Tab-separated table of N, CA and C in Angstrom:
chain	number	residue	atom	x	y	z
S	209	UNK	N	0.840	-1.174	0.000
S	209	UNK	CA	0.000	0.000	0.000
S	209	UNK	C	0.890	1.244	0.000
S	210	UNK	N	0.492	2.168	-0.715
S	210	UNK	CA	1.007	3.574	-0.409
S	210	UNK	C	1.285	4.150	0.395
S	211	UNK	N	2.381	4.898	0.849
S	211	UNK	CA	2.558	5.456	2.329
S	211	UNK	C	1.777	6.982	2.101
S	212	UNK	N	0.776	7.158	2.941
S	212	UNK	CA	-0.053	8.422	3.075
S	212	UNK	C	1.029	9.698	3.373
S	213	UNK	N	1.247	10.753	2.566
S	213	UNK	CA	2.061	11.701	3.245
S	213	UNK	C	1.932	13.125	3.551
S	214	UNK	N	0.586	13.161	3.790
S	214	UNK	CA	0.163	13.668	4.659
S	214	UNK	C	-0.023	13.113	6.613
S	215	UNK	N	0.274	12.269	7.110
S	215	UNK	CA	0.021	12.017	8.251
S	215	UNK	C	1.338	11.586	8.155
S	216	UNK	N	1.634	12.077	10.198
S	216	UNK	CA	3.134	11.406	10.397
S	216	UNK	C	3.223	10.627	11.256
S	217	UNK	N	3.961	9.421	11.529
S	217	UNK	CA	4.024	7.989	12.664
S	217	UNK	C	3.100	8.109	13.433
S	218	UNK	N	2.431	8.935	14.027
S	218	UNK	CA	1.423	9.024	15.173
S	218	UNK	C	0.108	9.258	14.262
S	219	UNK	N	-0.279	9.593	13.215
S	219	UNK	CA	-1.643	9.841	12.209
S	219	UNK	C	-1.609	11.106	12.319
S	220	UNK	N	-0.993	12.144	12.890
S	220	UNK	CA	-1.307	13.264	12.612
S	220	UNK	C	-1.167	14.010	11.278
S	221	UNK	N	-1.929	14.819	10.895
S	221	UNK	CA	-2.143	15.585	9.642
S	221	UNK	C	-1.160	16.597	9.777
S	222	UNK	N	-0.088	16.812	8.655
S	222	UNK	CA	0.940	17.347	8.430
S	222	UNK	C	0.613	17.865	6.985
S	223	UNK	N	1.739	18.917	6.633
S	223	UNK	CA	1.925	19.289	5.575
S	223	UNK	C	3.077	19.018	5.170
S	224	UNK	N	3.331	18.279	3.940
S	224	UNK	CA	4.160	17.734	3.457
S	224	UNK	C	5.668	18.575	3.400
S	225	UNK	N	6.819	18.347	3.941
S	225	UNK	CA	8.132	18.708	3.848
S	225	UNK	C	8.335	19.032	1.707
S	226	UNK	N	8.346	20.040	1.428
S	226	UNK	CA	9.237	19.680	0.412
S	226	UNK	C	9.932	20.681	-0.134
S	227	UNK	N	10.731	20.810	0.236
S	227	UNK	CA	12.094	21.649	0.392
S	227	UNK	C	13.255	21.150	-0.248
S	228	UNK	N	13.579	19.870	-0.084
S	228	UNK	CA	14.321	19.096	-0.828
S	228	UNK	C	14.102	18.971	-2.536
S	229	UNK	N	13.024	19.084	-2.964
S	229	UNK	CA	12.571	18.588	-4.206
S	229	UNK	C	13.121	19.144	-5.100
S	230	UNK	N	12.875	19.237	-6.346
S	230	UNK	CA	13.578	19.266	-7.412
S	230	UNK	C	12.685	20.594	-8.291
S	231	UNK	N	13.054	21.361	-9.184
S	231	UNK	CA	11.526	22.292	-9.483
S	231	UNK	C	11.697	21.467	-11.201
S	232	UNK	N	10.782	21.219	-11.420
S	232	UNK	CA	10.546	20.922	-12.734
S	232	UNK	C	9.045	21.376	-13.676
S	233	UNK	N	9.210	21.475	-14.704
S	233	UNK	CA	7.833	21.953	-14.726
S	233	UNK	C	6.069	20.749	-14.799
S	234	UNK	N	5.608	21.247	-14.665
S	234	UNK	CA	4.403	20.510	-13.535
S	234	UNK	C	2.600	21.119	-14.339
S	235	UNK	N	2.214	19.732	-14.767
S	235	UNK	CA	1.367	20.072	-15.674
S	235	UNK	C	0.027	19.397	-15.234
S	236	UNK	N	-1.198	19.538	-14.885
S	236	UNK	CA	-2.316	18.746	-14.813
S	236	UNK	C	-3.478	18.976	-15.303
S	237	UNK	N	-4.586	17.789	-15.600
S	237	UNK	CA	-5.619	18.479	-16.644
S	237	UNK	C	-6.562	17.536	-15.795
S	238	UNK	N	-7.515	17.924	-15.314
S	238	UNK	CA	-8.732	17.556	-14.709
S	238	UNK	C	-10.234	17.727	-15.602
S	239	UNK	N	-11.176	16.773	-15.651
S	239	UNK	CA	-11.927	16.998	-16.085
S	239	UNK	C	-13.385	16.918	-14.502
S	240	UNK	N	-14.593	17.092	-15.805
S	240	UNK	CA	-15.913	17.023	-15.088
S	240	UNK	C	-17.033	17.324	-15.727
S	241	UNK	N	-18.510	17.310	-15.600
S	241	UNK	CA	-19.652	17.085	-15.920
S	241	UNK	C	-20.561	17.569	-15.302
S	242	UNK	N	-20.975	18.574	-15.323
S	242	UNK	CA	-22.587	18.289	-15.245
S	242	UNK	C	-24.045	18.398	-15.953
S	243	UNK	N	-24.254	17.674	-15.746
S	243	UNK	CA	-25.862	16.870	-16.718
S	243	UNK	C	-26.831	17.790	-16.134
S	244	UNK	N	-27.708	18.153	-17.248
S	244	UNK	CA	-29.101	19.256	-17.184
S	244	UNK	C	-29.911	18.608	-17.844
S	245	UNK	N	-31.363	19.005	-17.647
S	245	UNK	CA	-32.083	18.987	-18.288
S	245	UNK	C	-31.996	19.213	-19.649
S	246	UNK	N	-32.854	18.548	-20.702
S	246	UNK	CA	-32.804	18.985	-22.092
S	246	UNK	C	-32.823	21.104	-22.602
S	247	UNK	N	-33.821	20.976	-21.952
S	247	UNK	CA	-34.499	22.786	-21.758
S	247	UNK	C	-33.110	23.585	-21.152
S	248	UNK	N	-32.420	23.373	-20.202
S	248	UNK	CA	-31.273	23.987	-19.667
S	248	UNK	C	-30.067	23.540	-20.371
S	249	UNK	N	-30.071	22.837	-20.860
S	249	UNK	CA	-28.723	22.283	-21.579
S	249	UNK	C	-28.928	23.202	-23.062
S	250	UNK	N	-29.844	23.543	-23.587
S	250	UNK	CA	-30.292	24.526	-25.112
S	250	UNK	C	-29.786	25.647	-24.812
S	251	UNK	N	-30.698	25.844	-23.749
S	251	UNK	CA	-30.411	27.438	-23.336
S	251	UNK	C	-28.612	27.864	-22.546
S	252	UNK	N	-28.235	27.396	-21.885
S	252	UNK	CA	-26.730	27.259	-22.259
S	252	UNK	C	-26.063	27.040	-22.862
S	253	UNK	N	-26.530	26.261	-24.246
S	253	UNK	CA	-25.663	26.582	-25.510
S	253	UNK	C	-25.936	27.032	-26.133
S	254	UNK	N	-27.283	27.645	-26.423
S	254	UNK	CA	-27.467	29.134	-27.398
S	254	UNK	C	-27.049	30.441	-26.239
S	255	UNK	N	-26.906	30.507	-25.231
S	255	UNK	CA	-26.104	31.499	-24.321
S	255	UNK	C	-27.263	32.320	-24.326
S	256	UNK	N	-29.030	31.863	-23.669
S	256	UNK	CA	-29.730	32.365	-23.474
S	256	UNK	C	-30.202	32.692	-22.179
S	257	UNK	N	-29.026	32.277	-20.813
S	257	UNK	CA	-29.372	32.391	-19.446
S	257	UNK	C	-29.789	33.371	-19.313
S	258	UNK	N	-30.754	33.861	-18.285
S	258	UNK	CA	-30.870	35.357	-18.545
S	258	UNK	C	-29.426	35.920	-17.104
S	259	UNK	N	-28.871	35.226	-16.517
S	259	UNK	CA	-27.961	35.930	-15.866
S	259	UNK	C	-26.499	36.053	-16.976
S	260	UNK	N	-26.998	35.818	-17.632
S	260	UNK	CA	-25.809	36.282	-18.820
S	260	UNK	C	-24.858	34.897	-19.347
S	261	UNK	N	-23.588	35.376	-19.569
S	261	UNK	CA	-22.635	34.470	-20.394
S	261	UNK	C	-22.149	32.798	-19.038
S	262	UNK	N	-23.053	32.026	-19.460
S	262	UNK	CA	-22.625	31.212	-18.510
S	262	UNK	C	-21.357	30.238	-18.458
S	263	UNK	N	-20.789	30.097	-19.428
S	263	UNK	CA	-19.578	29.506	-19.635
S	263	UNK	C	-18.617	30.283	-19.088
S	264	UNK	N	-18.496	31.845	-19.442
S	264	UNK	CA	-17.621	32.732	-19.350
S	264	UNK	C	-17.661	33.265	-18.030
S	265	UNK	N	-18.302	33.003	-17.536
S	265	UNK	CA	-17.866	33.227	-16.218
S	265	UNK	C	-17.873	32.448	-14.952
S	266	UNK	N	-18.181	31.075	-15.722
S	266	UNK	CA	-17.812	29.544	-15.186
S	266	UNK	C	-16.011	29.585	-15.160
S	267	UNK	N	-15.784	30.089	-16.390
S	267	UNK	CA	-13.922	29.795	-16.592
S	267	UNK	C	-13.648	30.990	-15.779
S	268	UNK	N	-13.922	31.960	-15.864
S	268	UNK	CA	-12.850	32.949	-14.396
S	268	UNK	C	-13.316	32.656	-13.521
S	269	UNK	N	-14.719	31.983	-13.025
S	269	UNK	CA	-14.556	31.257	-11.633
S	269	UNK	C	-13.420	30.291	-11.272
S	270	UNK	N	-13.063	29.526	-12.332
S	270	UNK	CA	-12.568	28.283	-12.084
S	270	UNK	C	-11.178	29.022	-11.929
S	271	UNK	N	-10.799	29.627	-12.794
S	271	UNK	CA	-9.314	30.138	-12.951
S	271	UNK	C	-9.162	31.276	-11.417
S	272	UNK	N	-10.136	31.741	-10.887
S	272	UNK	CA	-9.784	32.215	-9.674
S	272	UNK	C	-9.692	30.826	-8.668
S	273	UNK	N	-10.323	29.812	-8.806
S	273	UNK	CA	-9.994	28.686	-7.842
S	273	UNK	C	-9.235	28.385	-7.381
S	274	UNK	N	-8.651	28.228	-9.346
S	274	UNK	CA	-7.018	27.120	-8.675
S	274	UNK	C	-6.261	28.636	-8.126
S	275	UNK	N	-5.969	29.616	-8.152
S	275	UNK	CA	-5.207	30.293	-7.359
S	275	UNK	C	-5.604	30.169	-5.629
S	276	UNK	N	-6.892	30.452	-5.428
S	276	UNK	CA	-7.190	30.164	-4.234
S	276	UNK	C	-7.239	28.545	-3.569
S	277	UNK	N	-6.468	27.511	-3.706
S	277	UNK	CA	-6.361	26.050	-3.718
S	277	UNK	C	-6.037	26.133	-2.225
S	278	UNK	N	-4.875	26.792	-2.109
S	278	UNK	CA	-4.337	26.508	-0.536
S	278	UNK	C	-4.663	27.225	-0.039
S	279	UNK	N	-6.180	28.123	-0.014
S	279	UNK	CA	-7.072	28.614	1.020
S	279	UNK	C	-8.196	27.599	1.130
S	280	UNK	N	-8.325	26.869	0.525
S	280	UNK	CA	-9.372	25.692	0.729
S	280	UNK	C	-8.856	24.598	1.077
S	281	UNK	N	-7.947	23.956	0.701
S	281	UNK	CA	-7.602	22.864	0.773
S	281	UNK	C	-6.285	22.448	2.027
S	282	UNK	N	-6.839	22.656	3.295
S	282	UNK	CA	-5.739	22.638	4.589
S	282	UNK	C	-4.126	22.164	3.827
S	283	UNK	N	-4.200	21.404	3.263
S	283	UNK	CA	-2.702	20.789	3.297
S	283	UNK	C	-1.795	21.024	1.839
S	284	UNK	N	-2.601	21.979	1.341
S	284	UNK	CA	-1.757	22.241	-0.041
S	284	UNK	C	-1.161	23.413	0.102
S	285	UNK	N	0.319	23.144	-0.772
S	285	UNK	CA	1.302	24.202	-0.527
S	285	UNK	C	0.916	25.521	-1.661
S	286	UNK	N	1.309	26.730	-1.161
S	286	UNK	CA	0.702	27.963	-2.558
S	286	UNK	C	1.769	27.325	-3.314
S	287	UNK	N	1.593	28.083	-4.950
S	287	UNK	CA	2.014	27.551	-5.535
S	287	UNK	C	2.203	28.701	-6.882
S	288	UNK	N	3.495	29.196	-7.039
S	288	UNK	CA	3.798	29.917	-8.379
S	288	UNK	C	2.606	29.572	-9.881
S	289	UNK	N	1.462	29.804	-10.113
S	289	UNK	CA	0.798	29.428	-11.185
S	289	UNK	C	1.159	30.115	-12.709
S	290	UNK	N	1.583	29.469	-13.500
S	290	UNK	CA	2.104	30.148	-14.420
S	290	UNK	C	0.771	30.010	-15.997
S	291	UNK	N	-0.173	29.161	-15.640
S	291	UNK	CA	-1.149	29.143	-16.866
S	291	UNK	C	-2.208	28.526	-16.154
S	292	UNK	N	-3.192	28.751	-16.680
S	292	UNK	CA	-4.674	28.000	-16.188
S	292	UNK	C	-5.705	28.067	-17.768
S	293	UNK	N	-5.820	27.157	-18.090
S	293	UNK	CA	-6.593	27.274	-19.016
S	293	UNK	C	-8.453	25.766	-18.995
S	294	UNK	N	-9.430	26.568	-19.204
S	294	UNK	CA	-10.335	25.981	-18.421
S	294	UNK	C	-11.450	26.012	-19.856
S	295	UNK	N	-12.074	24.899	-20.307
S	295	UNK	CA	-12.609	24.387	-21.854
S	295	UNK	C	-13.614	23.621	-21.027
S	296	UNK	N	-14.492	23.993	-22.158
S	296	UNK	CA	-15.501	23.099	-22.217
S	296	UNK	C	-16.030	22.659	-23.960
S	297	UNK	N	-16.895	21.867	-23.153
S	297	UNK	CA	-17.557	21.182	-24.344
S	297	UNK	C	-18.875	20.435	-24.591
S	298	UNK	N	-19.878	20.259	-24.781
S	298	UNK	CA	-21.157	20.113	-25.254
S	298	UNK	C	-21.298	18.245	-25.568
S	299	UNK	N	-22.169	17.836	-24.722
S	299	UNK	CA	-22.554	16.280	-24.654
S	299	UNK	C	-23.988	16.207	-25.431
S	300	UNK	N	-24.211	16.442	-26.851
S	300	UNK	CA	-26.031	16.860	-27.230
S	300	UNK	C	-26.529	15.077	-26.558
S	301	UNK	N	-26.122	13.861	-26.661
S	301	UNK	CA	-26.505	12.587	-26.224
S	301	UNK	C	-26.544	12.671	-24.705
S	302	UNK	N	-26.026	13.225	-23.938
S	302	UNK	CA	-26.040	12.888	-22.301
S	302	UNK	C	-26.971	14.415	-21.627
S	303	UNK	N	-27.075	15.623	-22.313
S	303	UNK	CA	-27.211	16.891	-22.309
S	303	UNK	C	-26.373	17.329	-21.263
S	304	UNK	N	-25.163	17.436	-21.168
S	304	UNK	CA	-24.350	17.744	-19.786
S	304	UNK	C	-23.420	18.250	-20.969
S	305	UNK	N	-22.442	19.654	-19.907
S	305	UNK	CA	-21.079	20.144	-20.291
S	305	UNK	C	-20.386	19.655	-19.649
S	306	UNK	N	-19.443	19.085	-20.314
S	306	UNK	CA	-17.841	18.741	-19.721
S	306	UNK	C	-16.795	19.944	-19.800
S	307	UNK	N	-16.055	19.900	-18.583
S	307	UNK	CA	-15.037	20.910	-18.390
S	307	UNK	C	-14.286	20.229	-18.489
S	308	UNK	N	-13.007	21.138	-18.562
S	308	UNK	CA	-11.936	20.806	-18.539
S	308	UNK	C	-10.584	21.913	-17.716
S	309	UNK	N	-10.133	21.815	-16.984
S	309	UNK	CA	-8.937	22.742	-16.459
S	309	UNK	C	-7.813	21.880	-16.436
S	310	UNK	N	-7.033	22.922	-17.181
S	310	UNK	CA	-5.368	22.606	-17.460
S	310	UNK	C	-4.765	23.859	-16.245
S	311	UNK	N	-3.590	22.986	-15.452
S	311	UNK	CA	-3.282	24.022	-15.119
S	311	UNK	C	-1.530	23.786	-14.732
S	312	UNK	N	-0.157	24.790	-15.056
S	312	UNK	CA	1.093	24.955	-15.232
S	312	UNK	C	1.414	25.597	-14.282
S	313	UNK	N	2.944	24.865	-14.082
S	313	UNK	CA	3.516	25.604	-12.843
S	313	UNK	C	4.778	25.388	-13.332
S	314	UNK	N	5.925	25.857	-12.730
S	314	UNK	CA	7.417	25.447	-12.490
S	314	UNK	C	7.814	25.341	-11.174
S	315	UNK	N	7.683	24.390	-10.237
S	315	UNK	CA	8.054	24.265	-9.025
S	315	UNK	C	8.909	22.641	-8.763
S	316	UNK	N	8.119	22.674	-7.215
S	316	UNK	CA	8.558	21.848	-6.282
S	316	UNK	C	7.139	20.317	-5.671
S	317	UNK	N	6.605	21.096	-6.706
S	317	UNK	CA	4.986	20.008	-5.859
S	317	UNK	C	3.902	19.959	-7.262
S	318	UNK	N	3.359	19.402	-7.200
S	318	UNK	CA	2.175	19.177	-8.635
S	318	UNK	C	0.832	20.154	-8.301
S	319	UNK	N	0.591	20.037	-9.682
S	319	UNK	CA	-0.693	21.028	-9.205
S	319	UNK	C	-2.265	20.333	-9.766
S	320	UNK	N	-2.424	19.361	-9.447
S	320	UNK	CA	-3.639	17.925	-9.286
S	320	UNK	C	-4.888	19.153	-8.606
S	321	UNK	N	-4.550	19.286	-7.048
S	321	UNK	CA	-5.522	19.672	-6.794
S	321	UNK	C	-5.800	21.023	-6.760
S	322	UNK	N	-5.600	21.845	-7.924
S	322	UNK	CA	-5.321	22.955	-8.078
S	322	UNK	C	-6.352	22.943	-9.684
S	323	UNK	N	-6.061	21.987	-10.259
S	323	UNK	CA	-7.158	21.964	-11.174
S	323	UNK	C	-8.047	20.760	-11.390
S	324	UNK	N	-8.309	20.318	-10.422
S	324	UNK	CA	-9.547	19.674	-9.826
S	324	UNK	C	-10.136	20.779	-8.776
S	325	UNK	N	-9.463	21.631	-8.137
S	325	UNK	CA	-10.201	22.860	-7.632
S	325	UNK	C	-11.083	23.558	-8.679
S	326	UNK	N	-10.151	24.050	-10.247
S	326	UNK	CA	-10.914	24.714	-10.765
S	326	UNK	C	-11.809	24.033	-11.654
S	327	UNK	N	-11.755	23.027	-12.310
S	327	UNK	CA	-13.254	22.320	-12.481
S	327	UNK	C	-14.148	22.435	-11.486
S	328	UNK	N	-13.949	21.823	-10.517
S	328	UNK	CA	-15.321	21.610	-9.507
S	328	UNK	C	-15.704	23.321	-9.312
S	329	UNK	N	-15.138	23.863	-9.580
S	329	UNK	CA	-15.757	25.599	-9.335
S	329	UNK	C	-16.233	25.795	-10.797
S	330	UNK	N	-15.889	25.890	-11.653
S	330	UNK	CA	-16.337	25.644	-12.686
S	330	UNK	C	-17.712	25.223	-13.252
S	331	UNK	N	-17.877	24.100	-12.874
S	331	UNK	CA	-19.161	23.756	-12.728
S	331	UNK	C	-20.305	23.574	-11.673
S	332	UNK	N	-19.547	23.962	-10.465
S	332	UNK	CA	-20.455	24.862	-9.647
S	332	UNK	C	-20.819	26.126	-9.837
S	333	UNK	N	-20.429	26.704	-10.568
S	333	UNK	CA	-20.500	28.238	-11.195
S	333	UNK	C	-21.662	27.746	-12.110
S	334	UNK	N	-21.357	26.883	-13.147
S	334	UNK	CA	-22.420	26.686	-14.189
S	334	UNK	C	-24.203	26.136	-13.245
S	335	UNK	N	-24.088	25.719	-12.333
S	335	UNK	CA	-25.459	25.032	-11.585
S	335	UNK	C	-25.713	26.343	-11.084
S	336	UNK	N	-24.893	27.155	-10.408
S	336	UNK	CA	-25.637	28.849	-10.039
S	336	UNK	C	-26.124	29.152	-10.827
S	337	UNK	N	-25.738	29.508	-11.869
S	337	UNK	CA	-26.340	29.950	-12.979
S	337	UNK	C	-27.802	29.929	-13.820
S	338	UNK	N	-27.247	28.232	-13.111
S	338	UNK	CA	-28.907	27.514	-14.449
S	338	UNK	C	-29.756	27.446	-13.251
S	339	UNK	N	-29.743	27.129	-11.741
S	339	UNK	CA	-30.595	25.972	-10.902
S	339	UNK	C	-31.645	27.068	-11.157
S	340	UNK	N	-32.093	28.128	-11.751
S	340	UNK	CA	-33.604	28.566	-11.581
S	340	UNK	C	-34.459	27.879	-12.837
S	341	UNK	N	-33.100	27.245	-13.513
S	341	UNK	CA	-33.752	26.494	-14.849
S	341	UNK	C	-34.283	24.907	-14.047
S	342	UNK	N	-33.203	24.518	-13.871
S	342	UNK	CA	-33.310	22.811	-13.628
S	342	UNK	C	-32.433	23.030	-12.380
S	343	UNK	N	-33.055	22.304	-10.734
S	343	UNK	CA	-32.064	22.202	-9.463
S	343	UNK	C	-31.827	20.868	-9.689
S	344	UNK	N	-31.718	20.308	-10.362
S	344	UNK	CA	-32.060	18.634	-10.371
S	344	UNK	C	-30.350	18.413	-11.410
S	345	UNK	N	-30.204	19.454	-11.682
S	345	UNK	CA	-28.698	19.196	-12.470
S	345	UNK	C	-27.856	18.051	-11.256
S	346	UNK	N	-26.616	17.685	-12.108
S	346	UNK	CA	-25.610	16.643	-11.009
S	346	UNK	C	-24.103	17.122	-12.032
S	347	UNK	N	-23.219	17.007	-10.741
S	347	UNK	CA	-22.070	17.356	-11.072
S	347	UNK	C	-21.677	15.550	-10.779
S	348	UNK	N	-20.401	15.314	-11.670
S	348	UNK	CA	-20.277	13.980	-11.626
S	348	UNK	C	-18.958	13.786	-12.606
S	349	UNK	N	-18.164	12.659	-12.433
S	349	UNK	CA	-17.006	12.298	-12.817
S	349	UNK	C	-15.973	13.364	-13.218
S	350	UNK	N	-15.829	13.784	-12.065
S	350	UNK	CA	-14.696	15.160	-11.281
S	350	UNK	C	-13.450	13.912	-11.265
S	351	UNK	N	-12.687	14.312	-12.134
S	351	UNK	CA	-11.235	13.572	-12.399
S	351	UNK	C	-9.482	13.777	-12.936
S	352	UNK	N	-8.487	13.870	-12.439
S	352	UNK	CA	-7.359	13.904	-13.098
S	352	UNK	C	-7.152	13.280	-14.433
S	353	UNK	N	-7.497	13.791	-15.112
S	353	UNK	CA	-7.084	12.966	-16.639
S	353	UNK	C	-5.903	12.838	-16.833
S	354	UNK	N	-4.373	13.428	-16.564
S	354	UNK	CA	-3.389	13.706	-16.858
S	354	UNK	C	-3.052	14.399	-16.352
S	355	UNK	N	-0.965	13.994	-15.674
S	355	UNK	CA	-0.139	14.691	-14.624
S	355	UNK	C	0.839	14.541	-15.053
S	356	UNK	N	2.163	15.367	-15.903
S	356	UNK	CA	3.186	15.507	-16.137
S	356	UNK	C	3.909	16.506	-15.249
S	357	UNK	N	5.342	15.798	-15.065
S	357	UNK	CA	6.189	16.416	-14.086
S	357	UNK	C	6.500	15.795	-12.762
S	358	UNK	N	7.869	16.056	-11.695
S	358	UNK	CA	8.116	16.156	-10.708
S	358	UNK	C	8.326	14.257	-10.939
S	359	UNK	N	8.786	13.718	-9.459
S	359	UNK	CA	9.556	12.285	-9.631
S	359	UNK	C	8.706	11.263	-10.198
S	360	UNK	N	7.472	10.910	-9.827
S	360	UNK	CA	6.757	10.445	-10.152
S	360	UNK	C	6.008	10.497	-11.655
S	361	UNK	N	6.612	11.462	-12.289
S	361	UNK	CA	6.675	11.567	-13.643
S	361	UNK	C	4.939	11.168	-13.981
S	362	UNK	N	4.858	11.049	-15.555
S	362	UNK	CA	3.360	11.245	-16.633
S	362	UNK	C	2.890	9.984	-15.524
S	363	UNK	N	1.055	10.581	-15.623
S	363	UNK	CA	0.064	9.904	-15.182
S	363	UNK	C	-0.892	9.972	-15.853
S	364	UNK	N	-1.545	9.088	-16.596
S	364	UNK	CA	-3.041	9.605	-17.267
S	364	UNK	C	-4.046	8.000	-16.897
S	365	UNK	N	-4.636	8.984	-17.243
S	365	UNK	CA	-5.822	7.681	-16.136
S	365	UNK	C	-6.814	6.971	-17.260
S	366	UNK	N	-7.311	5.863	-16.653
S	366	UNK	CA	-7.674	4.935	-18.110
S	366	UNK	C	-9.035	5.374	-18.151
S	367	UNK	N	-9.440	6.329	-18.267
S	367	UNK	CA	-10.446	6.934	-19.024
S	367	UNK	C	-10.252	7.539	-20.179
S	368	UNK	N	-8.972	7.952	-20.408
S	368	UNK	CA	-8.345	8.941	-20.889
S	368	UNK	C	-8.656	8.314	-22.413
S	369	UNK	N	-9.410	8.784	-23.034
S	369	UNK	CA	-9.483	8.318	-24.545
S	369	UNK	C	-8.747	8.672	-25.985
């Protein structure tokens, strides 16, 4: 099994030492979903919300996220962000948008939950938006698709098509 490194010999919750590490550059792409109604899924892609551009201000939600990561997330280190780039895309068979956040660094630590921060804001931004359309929306398969960089080197996960 994996050694957890966050907790130290006694289980206590620590923040990871890494001072020693190496800076290399450090790449991750997270995806996610959420499924609407037929009626709310139209009207977000003809960009008829009446609170305005809902994609567009799904992605500077998300892209303010991952900067704010290690104000949410107790045990993550800040982190020099050098790109964030946050896509979507249109499911007409499932009626759900998939996101996507890419997000770049040059350091000492990966940045995983930094854009799995900004998806999941992302498309919590998009359910503000719509729930006066459909509350019944679901956010769902919130995932690392791909992690380049640092010792542990490329990761892509077998979803990855």
């Amino acid at each position: 099994m994996a050694h957890l490194t966050h907790f130290d010999a006694s289980g206590n919750a620590i923040m990871v030492d890494v001072g020693n590490k190496e800076k290399s550059e450090r790449r991750a792409v997270a995806t996610g979903r959420i499924i609407m109604s037929p009626e709310c899924f139209q009207a977000v892609r003809q960009g008829s919300i009446q609170k305005g551009d809902v994609l567009g201000v799904a992605r500077v939600a998300g892209i303010m996220a991952v900067k704010q990561t290690p104000f949410l997330i107790p045990l993550c280190h800040p982190l020099p962000i050098e790109q964030v780039f946050i896509d979507f895309e249109f499911s007409d068979q499932e009626c759900c948008v998939i996101a996507y956040c890419t997000v770049k660094t040059t350091g000492i630590t990966g940045v995983e939950m930094e854009a799995l921060t900004g998806v999941s804001v992302a498309l919590l931004t998009i359910y503000d938006m719509c729930k006066a359309i459909d509350k019944s929306m679901e956010l769902n398969n919130i995932y690392i698709v791909e992690k380049t960089g640092g010792k542990s080197g490329t990761f892509l996960h077998e979803k990855r098509g």
